[in-house]
mmCIF file of C-alpha atoms in Angstrom:
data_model
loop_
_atom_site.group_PDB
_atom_site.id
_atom_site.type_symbol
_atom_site.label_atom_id
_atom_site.label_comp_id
_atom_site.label_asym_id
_atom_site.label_seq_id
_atom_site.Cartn_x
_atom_site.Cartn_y
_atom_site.Cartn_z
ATOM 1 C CA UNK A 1 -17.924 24.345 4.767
ATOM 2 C CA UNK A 2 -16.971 25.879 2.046
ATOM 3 C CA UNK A 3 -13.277 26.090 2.971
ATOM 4 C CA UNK A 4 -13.758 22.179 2.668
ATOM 5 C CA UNK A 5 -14.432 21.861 -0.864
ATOM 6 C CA UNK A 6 -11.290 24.135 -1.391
ATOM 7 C CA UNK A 7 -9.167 21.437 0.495
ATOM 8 C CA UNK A 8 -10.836 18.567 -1.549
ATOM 9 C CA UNK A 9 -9.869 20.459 -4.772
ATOM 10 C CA UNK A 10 -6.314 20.944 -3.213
ATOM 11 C CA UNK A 11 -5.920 17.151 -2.817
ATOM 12 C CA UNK A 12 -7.298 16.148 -6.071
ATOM 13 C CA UNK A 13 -5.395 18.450 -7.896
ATOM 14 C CA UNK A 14 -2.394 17.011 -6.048
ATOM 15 C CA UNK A 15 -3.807 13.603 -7.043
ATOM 16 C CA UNK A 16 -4.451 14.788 -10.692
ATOM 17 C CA UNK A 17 -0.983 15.930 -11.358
ATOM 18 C CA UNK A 18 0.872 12.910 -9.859
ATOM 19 C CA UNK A 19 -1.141 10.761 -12.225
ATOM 20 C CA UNK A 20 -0.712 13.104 -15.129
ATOM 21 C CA UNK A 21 3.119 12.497 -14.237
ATOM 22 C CA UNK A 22 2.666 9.027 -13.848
ATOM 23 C CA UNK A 23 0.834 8.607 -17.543
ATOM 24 C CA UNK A 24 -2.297 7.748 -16.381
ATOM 25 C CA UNK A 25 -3.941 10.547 -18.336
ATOM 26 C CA UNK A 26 -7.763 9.342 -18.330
ATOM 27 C CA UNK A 27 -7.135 9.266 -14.153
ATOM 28 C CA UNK A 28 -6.020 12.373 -14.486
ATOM 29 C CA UNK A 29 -8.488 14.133 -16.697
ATOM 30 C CA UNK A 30 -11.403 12.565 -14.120
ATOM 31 C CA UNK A 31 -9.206 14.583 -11.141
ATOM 32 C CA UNK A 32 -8.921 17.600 -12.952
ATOM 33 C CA UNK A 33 -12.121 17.706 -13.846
ATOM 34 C CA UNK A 34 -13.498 16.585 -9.883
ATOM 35 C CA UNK A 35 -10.744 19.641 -9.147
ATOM 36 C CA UNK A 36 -12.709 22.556 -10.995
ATOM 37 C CA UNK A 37 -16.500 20.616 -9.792
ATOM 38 C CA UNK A 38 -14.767 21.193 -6.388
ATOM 39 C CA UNK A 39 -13.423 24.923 -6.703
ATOM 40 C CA UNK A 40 -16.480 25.788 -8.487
ATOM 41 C CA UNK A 41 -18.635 24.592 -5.324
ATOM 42 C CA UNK A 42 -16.990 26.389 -3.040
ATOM 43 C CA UNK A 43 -17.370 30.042 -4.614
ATOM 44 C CA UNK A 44 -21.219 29.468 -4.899
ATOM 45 C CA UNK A 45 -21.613 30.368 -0.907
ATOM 46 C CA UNK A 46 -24.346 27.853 -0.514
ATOM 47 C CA UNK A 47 -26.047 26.536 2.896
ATOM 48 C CA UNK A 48 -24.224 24.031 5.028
ATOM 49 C CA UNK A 49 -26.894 21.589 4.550
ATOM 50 C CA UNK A 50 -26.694 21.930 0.342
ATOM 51 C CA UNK A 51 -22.816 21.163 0.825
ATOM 52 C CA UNK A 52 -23.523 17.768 2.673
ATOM 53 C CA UNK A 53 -26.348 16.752 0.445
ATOM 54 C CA UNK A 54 -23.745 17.527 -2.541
ATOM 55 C CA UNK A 55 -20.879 15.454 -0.881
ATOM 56 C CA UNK A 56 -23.278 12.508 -0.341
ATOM 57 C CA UNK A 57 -24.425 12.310 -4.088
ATOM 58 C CA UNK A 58 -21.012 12.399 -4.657
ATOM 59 C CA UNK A 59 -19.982 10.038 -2.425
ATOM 60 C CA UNK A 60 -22.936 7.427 -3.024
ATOM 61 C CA UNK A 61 -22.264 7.724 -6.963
ATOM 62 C CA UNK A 62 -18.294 7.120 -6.079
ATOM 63 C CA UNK A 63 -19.258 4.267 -4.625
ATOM 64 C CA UNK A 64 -21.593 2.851 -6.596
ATOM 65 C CA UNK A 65 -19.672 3.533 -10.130
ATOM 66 C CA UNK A 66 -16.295 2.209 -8.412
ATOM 67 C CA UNK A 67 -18.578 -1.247 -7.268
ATOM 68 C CA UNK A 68 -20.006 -1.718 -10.410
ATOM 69 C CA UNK A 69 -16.575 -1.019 -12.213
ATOM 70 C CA UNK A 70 -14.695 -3.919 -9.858
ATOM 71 C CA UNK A 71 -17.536 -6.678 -10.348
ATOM 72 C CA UNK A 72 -18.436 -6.382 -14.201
ATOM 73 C CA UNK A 73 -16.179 -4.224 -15.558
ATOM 74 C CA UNK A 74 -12.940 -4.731 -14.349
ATOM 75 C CA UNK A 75 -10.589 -7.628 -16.445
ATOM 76 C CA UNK A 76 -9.957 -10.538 -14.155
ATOM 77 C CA UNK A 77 -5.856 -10.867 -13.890
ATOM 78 C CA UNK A 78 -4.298 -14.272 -14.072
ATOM 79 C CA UNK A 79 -2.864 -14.905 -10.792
ATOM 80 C CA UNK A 80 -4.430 -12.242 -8.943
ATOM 81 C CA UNK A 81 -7.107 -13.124 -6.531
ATOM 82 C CA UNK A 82 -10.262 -11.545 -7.476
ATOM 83 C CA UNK A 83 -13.848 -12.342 -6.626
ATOM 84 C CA UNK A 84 -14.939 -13.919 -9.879
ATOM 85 C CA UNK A 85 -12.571 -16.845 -9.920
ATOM 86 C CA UNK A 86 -13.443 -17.461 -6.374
ATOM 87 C CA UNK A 87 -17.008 -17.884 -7.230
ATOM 88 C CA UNK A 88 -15.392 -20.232 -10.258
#
């Protein structure tokens, strides 16, 4: 399992430097950042089970933050169709 969190800090380093390319540096700094939380996990040699639990927190507070980000954060574009002028 541990191998796992190695390939997830592979792909979000890959992820971190295409936006840092890109100039979406505050994207970037959140990958890099999700790249060493990654790499760091998966030198600690912890239980199977401990890696799950850890993905799930991550994954449920992904989730969560990205929802809350798209319904209240999130600036509603002109002619874009987005949720808030469809309740309008």
């Amino acid at each position: 399992m541990d191998r796992m969190y190695r390939v997830l800090g592979f792909w979000t380093i890959a992820i971190a430097l295409m936006s840092f390319w890109g100039g979406l540096y505050p994207m970037a700094l959140i990958f890099f950042g999700l790249t060493a939380f990654f790499v760091a996990l998966s030198y600690m040699s912890l239980t199977e089970r401990v890696y799950l639990n850890i993905f799930f927190g991550f994954m449920f507070l992904s989730f969560v933050g990205f929802t809350y980000y798209t319904f209240f954060i999130m600036p509603v574009g002109g002619g874009e169709h987005a949720m808030l002028q469809m309740m309008l």
